Short mmCIF file of C-alpha atoms and ligand atoms in Angstrom, two decimals:
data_model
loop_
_atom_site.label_atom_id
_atom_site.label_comp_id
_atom_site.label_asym_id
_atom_site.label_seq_id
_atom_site.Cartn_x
_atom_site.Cartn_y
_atom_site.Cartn_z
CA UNK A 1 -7.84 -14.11 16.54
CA UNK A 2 -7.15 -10.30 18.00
CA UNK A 3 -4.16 -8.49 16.42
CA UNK A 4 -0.92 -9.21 17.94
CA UNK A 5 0.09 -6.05 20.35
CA UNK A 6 2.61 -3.52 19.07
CA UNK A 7 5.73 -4.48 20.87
CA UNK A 8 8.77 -2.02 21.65
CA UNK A 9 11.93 -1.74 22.20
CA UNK A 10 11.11 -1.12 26.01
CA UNK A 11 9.13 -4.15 26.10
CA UNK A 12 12.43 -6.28 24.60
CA UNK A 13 14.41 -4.82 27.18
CA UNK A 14 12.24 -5.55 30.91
CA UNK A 15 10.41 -9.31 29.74
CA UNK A 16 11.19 -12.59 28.43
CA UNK A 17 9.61 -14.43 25.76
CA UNK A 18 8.41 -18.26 26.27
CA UNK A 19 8.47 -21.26 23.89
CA UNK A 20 9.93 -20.46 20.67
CA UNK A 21 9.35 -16.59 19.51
CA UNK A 22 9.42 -15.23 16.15
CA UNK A 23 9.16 -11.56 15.00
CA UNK A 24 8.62 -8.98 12.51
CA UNK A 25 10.73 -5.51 12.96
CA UNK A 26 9.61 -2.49 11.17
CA UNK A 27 8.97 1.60 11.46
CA UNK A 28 5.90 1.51 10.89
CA UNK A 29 5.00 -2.07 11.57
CA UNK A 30 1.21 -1.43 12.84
CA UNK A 31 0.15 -2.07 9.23
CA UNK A 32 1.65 -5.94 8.64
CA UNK A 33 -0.01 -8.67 7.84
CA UNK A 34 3.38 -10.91 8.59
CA UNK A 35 1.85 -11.46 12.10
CA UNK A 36 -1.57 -12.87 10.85
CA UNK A 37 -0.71 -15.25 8.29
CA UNK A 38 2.91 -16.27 10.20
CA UNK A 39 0.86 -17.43 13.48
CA UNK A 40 -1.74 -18.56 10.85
CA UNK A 41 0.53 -20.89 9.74
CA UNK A 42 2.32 -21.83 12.68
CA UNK A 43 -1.36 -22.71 14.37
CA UNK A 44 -1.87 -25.29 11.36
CA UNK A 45 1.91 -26.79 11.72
CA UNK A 46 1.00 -27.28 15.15
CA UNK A 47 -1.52 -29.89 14.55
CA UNK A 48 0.33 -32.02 12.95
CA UNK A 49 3.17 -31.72 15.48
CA UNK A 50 3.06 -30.58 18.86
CA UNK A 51 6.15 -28.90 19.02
CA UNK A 52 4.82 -25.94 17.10
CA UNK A 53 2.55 -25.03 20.15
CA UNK A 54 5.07 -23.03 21.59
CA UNK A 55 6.00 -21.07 18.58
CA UNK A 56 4.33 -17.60 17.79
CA UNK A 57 5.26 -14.65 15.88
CA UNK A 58 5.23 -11.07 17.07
CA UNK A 59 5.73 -7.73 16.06
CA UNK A 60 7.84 -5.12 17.26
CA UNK A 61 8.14 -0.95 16.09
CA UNK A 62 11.72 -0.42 15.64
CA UNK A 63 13.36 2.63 14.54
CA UNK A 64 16.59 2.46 12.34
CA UNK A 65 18.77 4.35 14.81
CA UNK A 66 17.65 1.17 17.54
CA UNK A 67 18.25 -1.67 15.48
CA UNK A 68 21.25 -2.92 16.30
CA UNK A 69 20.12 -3.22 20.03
CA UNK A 70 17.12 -4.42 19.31
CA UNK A 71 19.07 -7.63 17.38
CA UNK A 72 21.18 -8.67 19.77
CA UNK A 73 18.48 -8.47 22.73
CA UNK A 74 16.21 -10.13 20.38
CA UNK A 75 19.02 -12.63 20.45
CA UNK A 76 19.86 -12.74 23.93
CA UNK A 77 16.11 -13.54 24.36
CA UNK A 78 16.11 -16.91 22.48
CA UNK A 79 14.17 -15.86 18.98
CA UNK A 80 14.87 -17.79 16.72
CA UNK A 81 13.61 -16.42 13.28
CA UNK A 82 13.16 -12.63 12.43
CA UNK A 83 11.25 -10.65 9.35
CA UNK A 84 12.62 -7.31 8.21
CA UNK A 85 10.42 -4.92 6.45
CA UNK A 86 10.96 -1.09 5.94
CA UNK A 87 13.32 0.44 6.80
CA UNK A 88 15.38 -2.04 7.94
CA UNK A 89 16.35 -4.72 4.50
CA UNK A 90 19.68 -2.39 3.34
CA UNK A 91 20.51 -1.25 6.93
CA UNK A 92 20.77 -4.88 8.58
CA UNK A 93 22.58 -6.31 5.72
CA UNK A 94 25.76 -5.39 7.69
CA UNK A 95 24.68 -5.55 11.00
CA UNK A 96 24.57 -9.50 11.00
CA UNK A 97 27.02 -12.36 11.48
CA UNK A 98 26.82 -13.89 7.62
CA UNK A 99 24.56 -13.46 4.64
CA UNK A 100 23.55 -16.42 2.33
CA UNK A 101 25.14 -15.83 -1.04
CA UNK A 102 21.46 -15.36 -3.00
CA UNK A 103 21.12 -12.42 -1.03
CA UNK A 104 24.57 -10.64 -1.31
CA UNK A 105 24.01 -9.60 -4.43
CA UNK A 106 20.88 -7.87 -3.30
CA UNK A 107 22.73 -6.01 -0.90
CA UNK A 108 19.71 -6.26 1.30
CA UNK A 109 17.78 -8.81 3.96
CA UNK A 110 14.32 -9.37 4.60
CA UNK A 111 14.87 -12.82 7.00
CA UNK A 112 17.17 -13.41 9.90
CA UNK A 113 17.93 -16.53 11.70
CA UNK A 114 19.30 -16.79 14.70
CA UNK A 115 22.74 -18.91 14.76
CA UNK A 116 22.31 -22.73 17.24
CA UNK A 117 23.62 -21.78 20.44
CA UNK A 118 24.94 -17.86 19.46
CA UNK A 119 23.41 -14.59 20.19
CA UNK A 120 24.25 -13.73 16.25
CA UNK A 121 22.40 -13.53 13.19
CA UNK A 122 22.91 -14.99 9.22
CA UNK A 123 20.83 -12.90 6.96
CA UNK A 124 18.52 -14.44 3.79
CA UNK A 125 16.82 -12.61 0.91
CA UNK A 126 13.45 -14.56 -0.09
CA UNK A 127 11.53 -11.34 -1.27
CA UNK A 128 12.87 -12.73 -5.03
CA UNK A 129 11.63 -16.84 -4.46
CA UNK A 130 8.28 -14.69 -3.09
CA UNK A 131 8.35 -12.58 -6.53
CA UNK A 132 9.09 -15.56 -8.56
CA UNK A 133 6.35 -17.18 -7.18
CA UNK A 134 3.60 -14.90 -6.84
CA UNK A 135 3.95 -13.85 -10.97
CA UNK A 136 4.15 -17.80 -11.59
CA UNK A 137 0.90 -18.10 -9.60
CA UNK A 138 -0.80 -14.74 -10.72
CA UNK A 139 0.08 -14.99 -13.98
CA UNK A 140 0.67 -18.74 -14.62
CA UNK A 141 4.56 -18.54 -15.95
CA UNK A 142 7.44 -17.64 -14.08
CA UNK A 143 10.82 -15.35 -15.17
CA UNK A 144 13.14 -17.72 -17.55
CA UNK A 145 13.10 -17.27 -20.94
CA UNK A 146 10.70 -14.02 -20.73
CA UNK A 147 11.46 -11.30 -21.80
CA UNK A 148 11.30 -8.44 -18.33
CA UNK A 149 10.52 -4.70 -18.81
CA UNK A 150 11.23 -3.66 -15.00
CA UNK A 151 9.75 -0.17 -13.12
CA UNK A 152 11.93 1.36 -10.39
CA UNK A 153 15.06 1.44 -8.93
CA UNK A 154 14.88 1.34 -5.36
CA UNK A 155 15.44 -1.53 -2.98
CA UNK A 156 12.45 -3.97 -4.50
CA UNK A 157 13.53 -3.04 -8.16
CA UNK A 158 17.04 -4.01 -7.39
CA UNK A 159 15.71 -7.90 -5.50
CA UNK A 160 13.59 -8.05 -8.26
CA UNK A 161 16.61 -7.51 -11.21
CA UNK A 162 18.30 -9.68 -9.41
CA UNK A 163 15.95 -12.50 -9.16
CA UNK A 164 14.87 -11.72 -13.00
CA UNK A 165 18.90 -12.42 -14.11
CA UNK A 166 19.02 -15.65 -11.71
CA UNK A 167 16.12 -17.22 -13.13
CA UNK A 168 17.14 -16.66 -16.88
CA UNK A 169 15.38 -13.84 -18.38
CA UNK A 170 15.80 -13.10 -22.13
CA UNK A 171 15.98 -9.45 -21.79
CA UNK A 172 16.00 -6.98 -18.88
CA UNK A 173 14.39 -3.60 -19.57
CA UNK A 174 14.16 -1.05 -16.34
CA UNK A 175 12.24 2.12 -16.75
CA UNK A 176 12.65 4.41 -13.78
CA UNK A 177 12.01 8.24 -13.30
CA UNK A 178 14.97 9.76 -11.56
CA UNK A 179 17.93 8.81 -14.26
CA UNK A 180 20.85 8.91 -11.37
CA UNK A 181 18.86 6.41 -9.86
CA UNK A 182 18.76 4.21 -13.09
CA UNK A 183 22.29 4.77 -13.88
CA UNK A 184 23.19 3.46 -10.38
CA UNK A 185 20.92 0.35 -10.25
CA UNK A 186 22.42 -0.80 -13.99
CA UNK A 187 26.21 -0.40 -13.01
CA UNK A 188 24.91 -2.76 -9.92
CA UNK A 189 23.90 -5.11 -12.15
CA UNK A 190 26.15 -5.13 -15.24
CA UNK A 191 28.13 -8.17 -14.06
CA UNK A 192 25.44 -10.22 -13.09
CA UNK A 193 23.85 -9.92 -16.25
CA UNK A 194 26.31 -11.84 -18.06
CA UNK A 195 25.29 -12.56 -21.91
CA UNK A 196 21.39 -11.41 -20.99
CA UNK A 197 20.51 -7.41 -22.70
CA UNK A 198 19.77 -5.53 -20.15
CA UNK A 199 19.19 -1.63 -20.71
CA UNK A 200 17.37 1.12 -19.13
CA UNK A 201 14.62 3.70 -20.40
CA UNK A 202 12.86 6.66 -19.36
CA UNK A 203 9.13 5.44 -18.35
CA UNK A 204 7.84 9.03 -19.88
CA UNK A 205 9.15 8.48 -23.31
CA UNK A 206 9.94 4.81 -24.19
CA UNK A 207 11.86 3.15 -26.68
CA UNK A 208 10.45 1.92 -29.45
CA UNK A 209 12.46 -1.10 -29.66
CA UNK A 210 11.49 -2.31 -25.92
CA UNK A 211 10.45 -6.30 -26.32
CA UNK A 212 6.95 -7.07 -27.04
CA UNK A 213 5.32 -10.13 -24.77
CA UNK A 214 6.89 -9.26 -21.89
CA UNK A 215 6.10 -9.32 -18.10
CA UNK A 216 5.76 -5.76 -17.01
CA UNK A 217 7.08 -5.52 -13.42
CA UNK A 218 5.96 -2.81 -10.95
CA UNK A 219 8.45 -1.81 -7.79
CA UNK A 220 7.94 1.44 -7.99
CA UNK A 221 5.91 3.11 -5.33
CA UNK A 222 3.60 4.74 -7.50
CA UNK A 223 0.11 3.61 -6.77
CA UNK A 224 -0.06 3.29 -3.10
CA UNK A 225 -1.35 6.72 -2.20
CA UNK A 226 -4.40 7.67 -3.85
CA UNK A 227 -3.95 10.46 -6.71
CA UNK A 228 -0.48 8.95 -7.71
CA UNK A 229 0.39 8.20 -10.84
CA UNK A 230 0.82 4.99 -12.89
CA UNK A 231 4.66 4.51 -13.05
CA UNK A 232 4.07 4.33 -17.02
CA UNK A 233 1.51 4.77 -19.78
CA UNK A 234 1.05 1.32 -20.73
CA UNK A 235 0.28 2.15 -24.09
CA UNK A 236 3.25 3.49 -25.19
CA UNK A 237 4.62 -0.16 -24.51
CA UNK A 238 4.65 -2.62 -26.76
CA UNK A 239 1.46 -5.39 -25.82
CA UNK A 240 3.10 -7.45 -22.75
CA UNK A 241 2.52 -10.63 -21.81
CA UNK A 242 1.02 -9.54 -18.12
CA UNK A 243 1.46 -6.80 -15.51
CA UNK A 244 2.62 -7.85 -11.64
CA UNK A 245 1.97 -5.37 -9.53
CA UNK A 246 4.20 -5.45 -6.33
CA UNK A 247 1.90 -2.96 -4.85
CA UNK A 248 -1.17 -5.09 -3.04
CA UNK A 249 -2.37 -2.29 -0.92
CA UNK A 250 -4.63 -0.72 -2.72
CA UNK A 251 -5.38 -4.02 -4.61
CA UNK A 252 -5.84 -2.32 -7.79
CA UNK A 253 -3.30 0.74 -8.92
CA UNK A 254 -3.87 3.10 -11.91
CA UNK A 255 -1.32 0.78 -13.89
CA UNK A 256 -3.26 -2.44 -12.58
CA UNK A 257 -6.11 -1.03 -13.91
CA UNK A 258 -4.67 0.61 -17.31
CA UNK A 259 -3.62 -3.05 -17.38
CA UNK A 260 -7.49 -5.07 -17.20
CA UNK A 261 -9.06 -2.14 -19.36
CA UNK A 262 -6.86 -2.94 -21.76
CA UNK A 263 -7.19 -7.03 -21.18
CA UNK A 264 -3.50 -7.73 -20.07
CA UNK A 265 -3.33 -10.39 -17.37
CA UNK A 266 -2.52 -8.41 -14.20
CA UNK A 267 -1.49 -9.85 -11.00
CA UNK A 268 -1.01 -7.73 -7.17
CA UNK A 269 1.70 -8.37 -4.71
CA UNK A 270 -0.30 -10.20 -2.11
CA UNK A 271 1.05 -13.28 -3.72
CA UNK A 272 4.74 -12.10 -3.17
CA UNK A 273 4.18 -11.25 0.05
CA UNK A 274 2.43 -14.53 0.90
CA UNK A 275 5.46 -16.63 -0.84
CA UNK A 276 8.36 -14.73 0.46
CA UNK A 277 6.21 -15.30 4.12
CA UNK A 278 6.32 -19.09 3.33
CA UNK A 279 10.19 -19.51 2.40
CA UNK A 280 10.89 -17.11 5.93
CA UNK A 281 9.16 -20.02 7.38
CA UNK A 282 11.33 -23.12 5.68
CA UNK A 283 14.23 -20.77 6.98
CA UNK A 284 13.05 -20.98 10.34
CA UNK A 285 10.83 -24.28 10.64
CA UNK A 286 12.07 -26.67 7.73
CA UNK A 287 8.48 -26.39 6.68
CA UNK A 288 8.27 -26.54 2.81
CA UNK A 289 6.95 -23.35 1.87
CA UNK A 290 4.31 -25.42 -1.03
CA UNK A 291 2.71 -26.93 2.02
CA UNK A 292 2.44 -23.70 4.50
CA UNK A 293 1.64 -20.64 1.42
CA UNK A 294 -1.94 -21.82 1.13
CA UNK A 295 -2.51 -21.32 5.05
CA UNK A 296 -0.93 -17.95 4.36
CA UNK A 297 -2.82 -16.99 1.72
CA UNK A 298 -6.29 -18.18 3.41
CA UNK A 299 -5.44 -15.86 6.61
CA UNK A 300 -5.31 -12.86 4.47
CA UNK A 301 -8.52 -13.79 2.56
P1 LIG B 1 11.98 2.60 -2.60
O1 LIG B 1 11.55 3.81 -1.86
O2 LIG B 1 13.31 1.99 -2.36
O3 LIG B 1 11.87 2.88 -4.19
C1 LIG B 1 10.75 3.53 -4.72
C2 LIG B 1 10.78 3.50 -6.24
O4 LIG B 1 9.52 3.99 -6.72
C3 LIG B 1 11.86 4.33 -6.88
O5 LIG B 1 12.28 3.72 -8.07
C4 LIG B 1 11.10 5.63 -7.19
O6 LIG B 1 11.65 6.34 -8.29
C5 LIG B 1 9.77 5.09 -7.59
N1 LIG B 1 8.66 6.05 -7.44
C6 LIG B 1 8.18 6.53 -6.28
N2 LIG B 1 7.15 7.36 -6.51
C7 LIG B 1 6.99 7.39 -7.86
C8 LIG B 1 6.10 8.09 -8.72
N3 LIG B 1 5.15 8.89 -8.24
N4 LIG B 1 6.20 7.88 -10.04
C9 LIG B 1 7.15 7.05 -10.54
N5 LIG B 1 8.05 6.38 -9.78
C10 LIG B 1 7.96 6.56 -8.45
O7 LIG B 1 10.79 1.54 -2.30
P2 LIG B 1 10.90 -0.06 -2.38
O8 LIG B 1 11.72 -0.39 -3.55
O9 LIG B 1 11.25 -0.60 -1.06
O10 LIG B 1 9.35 -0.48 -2.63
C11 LIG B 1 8.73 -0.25 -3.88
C12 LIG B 1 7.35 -0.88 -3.89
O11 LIG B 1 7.41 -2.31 -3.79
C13 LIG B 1 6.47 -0.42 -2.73
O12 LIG B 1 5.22 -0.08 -3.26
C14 LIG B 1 6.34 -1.65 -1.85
O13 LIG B 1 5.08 -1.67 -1.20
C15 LIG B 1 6.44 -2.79 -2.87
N6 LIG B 1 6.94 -4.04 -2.26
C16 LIG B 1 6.09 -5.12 -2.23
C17 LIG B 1 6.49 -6.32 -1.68
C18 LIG B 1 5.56 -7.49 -1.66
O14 LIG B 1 5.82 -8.47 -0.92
N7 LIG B 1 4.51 -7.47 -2.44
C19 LIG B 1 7.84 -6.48 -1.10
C20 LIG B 1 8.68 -5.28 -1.19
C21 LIG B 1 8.20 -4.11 -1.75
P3 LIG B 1 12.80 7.46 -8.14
O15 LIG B 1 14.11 6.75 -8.21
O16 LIG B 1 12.53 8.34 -9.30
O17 LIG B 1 12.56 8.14 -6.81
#
């Protein structure tokens, strides 16, 4: 199948878009794989129901200052689903018509769909079902009753605290290296934490009372240019219970691999980005997400 073309906002402006279209929006966006294992998908749903035929999923190179155009053509045009990817999750949160409760806590939106019969747009989180998931899968338990030791603070790290208190964690634990940063992300979540301890730590010099057995979580973006860093020294941590790595590209990061020399079950993000994929397309297609991850996943294989 060739790559989709790199669509602009140019190309929304002078031509129209048949059957039912779909998008991703990013700056960069050459890089995505949303494209492959959406139409991936789509192309199996469509042979079990015609209707599907006329669905496909492009992409389009938006940059922040052009998004709010870009929306409401992409509207106008008769899309009915949309991905967001960086930089646009935080930036669109307030540029649509409603956002689903799940995600207002998140303060950010990955998946837009387009209101029946209005050019406007409700707004979904499923980055945290898609991190659920892929640790459940790539590590065989999921996020209640586990204990979470959490790296970063930026816009993953704060889905991903969020998703850790909604499922039920025991603990919460977030290491990140810029302290403001910290400080900010943990008055965020103070009321959602409720009864569950939730504390933060500087990643160069942990605590020795951090939780032993727990899942180490990595949203930092340490690890996807070669020469960086791990995002912490693994053994100065107490023995967890597994590592997910957000990071999938490379497929192995310093801390992935700190994590198999040491034989700690280690998981990368390909299965979060292949599970929040699948619930973008229940949003959009009423598909269950069960049936249409495995078609995902086998495009990106
Ligand atoms: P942000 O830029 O919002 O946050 C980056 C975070 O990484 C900050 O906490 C920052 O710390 C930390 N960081 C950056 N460089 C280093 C370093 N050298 N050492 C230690 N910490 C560092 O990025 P996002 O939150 O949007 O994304 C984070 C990661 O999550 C990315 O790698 C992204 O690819 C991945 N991701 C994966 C998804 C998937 O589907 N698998 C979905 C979404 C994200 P500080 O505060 O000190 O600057």
């Amino acid at each position: 199948m060739a790559p989709e073309p790199v669509l602009s906002l140019h190309d929304l402006r002078r031509r129209s878009f048949s059957g039912t279209p779909l998008a991703v929006l990013g700056h960069p966006i050459a890089h995505s794989l949303s494209p492959r294992m959406h139409n991936a998908a789509l192309a199996r749903l469509a042979e079990g129901d015609f209707r599907f035929h006329s669905w496909a999923y492009h992409r389009f190179d938006i940059p922040p200052p052009d998004l709010a155009e870009a929306l409401q053509l992409l509207a106008e045009r008769g899309f009915r689903g949309l991905n967001l990817t960086v930089p646009h999750k935080v930036i669109a949160f307030d540029q649509v018509a409603g956002v689903d409760a799940a995600a207002r806590p998140v303060g950010a939106v990955n998946t837009l769909r387009r209101r029946e019969g209005e050019a406007a747009w409700d707004g979904y989180n499923t980055d945290g079902y898609g991190l659920s998931a892929g640790l459940r899968e790539g590590l065989g338990a999921g996020l209640a009753g586990r204990p979470v030791i959490l790296l970063g603070a930026g816009g993953a790290a704060r889905g991903a605290a969020v998703e850790c208190l909604a499922r039920g964690c025991s603990s919460l634990h977030i290491g990140n290296r810029t302290p403001e940063n910290l400080a900010a992300l943990l008055l965020l979540l103070r009321p959602l934490a409720g009864s569950i301890p939730l504390g933060g730590f500087d990643p160069g010099h942990p605590p020795a009372d951090l939780p032993g057995g727990a899942w180490v979580i990595n949203a930092t973006s340490a690890g996807l240019r070669p020469g960086d860093p791990a995002p912490v020294d693994l053994r100065s941590l107490p023995v967890p219970a597994g590592v997910y790595d957000m990071i999938y590209h490379p497929p192995e990061t310093p801390l992935a691999r700190q994590a198999r020399e040491l034989g700690v079950p280690v998981a990368n993000g390909l299965g979060m980005l292949v599970h929040q994929g699948a619930k973008a397309l229940e949003i959009w297609t009423g598909a269950p997400a069960e049936q249409t991850a495995p078609w995902m996943a086998a495009a990106l294989s």
